XYZ file of C-alpha atoms in Angstrom:
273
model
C 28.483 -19.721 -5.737
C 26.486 -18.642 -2.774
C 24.315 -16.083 -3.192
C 24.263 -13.843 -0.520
C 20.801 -11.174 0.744
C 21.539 -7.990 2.101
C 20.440 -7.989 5.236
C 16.675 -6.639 6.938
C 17.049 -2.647 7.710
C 16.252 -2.604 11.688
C 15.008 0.571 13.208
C 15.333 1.848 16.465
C 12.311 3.012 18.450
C 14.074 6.347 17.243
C 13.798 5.743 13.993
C 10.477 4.612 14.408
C 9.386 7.759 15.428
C 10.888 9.692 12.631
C 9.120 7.408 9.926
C 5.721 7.765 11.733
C 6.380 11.650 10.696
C 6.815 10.635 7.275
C 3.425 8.636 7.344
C 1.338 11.440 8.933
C 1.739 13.051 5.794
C 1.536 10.626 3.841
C -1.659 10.050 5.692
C -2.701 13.700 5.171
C -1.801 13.516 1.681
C -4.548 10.483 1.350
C -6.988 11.975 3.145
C -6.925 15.458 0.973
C -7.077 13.174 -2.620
C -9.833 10.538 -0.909
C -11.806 13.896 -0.258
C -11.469 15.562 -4.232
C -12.007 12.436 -5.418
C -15.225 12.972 -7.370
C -16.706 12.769 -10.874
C -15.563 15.106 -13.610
C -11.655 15.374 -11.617
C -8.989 14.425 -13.014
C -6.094 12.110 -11.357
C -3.512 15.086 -12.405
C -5.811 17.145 -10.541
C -5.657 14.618 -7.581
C -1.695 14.277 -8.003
C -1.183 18.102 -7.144
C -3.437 17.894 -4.005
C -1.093 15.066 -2.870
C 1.842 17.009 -3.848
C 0.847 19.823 -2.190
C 0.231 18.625 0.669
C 3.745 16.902 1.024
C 5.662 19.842 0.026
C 3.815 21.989 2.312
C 5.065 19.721 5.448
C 8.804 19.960 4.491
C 8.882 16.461 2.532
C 9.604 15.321 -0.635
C 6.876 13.134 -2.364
C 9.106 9.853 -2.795
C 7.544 8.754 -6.247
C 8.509 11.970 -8.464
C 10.987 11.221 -10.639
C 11.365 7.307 -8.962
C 13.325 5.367 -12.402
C 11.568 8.451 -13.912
C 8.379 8.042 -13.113
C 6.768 11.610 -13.582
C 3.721 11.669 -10.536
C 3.904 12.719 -7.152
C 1.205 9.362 -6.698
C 0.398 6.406 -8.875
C -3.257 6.913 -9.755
C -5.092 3.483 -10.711
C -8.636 3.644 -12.287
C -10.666 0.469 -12.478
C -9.023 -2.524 -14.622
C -5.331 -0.234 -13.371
C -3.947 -1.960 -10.826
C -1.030 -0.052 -9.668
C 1.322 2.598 -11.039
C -0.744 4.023 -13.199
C 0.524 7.347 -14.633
C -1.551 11.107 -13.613
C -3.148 12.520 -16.205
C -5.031 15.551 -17.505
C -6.674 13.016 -20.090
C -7.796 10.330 -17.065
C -11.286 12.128 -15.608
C -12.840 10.054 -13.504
C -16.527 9.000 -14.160
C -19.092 8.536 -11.691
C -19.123 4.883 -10.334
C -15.052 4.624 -11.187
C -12.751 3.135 -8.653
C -9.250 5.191 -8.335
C -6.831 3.360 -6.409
C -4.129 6.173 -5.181
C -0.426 4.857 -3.990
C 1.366 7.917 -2.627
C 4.950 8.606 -0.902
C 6.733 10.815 1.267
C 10.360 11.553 2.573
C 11.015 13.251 5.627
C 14.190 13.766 6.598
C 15.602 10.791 4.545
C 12.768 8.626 6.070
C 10.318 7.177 3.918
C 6.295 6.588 3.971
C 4.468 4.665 1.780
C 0.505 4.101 1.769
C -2.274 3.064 -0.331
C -6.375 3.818 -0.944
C -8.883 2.746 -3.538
C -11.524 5.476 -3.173
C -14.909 5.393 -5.215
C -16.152 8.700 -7.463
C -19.614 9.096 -7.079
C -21.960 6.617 -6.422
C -20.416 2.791 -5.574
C -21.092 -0.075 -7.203
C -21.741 -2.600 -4.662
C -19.357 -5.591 -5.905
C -16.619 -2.957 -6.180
C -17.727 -2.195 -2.483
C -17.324 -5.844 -1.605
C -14.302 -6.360 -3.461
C -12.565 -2.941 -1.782
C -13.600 -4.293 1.664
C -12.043 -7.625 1.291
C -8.937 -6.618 0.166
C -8.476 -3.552 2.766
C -9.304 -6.565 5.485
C -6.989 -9.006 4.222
C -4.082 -6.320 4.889
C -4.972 -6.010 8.128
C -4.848 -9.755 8.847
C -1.347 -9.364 7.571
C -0.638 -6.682 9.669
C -1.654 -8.746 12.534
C 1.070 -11.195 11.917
C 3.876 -8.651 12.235
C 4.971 -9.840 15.734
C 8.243 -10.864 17.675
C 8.917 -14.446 16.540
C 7.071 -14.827 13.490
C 7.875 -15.666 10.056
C 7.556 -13.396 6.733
C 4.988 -15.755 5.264
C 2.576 -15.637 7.973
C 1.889 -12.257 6.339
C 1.507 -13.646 2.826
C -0.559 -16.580 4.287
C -2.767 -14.593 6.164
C -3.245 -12.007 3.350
C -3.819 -14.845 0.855
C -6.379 -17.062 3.184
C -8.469 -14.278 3.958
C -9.071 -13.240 0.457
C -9.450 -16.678 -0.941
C -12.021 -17.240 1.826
C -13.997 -14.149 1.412
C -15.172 -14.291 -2.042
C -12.353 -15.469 -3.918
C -11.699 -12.704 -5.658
C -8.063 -12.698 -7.630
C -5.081 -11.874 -5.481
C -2.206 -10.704 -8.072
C 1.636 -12.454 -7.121
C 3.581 -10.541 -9.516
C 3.417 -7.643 -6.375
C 3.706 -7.139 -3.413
C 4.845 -5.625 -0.111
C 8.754 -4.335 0.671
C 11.474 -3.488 3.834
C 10.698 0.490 3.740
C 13.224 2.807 5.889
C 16.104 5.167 4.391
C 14.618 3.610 0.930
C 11.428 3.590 -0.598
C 11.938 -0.407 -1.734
C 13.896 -2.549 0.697
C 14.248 -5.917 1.282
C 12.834 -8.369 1.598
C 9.888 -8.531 -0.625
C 6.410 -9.759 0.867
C 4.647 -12.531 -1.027
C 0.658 -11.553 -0.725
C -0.169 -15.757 -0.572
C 2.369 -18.589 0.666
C 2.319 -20.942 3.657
C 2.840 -20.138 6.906
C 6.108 -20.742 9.045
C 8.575 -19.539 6.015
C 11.162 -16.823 5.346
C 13.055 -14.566 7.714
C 12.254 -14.517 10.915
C 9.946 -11.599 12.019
C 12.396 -9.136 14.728
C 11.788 -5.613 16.420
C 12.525 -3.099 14.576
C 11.262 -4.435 11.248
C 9.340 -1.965 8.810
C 7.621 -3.372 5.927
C 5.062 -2.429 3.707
C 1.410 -4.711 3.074
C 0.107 -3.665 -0.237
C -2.604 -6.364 -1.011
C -4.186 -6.317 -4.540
C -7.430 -7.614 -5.806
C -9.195 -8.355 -9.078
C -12.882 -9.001 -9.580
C -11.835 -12.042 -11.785
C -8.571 -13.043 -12.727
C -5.601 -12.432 -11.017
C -3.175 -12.196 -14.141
C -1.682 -8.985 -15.195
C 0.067 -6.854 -17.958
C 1.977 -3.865 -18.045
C 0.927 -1.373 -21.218
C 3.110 -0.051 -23.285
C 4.301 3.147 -20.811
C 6.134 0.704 -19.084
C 4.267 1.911 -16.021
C 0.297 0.784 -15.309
C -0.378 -2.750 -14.732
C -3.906 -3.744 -16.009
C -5.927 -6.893 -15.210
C -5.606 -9.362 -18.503
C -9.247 -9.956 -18.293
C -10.480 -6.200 -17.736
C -11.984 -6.856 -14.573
C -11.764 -4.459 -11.705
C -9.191 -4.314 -9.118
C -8.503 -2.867 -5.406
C -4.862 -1.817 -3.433
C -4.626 -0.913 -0.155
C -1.387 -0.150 1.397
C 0.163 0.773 5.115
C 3.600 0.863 6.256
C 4.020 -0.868 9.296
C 6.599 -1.103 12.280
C 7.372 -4.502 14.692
C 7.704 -3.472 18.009
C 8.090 -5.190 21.514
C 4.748 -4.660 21.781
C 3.286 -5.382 18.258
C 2.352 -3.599 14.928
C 3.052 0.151 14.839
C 0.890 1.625 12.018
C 3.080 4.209 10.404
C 0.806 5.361 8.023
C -2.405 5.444 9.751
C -4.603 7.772 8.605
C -7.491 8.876 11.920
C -9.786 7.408 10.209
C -8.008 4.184 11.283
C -7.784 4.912 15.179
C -10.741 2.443 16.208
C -9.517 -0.251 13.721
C -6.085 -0.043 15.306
C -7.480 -0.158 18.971
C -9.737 -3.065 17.941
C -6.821 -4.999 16.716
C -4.712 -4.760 19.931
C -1.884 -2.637 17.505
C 0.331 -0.814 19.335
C -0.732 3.209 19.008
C 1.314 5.332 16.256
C 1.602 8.751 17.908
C -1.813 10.527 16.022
């Protein structure tokens, strides 16, 4: 039997446009949670001000009530990875690292971003760790143009954090197709070699969500079928933008103005700010 893929979602500059309005509040949304991010606050605390913020601008936070999942963000504290569950009971202590994954829909478009934020005063390895893995999205980013492959992404994503301290990259996630749904194909590998998978086109949206660990890279989900740990206990890191292939090369979609010089630096093409 042949097994057949659904084919890639392609955008038009359009439709492009409408999901950049869907990441500017998504962007909003992790701006107001980086900024109450602080000892003493809890992440249900921090899952209002995102949902808040969404609701306010007409949208619909994409995560609420996603296979029942009951945030408006996924709120990841230290050995958490990803999806971890808001709640009254998680108050952050000072030196904790929160990583916050939070989704909007706007007019049946979707957003998705990522931040790991620090409470209080950093550590500097979780510093070093955060920076590396923010970075080696970018250099994935940087391979979304015309003509590419979908594993220059992973490659470029995995190369950069293997050469920048090592620190674990986990493979049992990674980036999506975003558009009229939250998950899409086809799924981004966050390591690989180069010169494999589809073939990168305009119009393209996907998703770079790298993850780090301060040790191993092996995972487990607990027993609320939700928050992925690290095995080992160690620390980890997510950063997350959604991202647009144009003619002229990666559209940002969920940048955040904080991001403006990064973008310019990069040669990206400008998301309307």
């Amino acid at each position: 039997m042949i097994r057949r893929t659904e084919p890639v979602q392609l955008k038009t500059p359009e439709q492009i446009e409408l999901m950049r309005g869907a990441g500017r509040i998504v962007a909003r949304a992790l701006d107001a949670v980086r900024d109450a991010v602080r000892p003493g606050v809890s992440t249900l605390e921090l899952d209002a001000v995102a949902e808040k913020i969404i609701r306010d601008a007409g949208a619909v936070p994409s995560f609420k009530g996603y296979y029942g999942f009951p945030g408006s963000i996924c709120a990841s504290v230290n050995e958490q990875v990803v999806h971890g569950i808001p709640s009254a009971e998680s108050v952050l202590s000072d030196g904790d690292i929160v990583s916050v994954d939070c989704g909007a829909i706007l007019d049946g478009w979707h957003g998705d971003s990522a931040i790991t934020v620090v409470a209080g005063t950093p550590r500097e390895e979780d510093l070093r760790m955060m920076a590396v893995c923010e970075e080696s999205m970018w250099q994935g980013i940087a391979q979304m143009r015309v003509g590419g492959r979908l594993s220059d992404i992973s490659h470029a994503i995995g190369t950069y954090i293997a050469d920048n301290g090592g620190y674990g990259n986990v493979r049992e996630y990674g980036g999506h197709g975003i558009g009229t749904e939250m998950h899409m194909d086809p799924h981004v590998l966050n390591y690989g070699r180069k010169g494999r998978g589809v073939k990168l086109v305009e119009g393209m949206c996907l998703a770079i969500e790298p993850m780090t660990t301060m040790r191993g890279h092996d995972v487990i989900t607990l027993d609320d079928d939700w928050t992925v740990v690290t095995r080992d206990g160690g620390r980890a890191a997510h950063f997350e933008h959604s991202v647009a292939i144009t003619a002229g090369g990666p559209m940002v979609l969920t940048a955040r103005e904080e991001n403006c010089d990064k973008v310019a630096d990069m040669g990206f093409v400008q998301p309307s700010w």
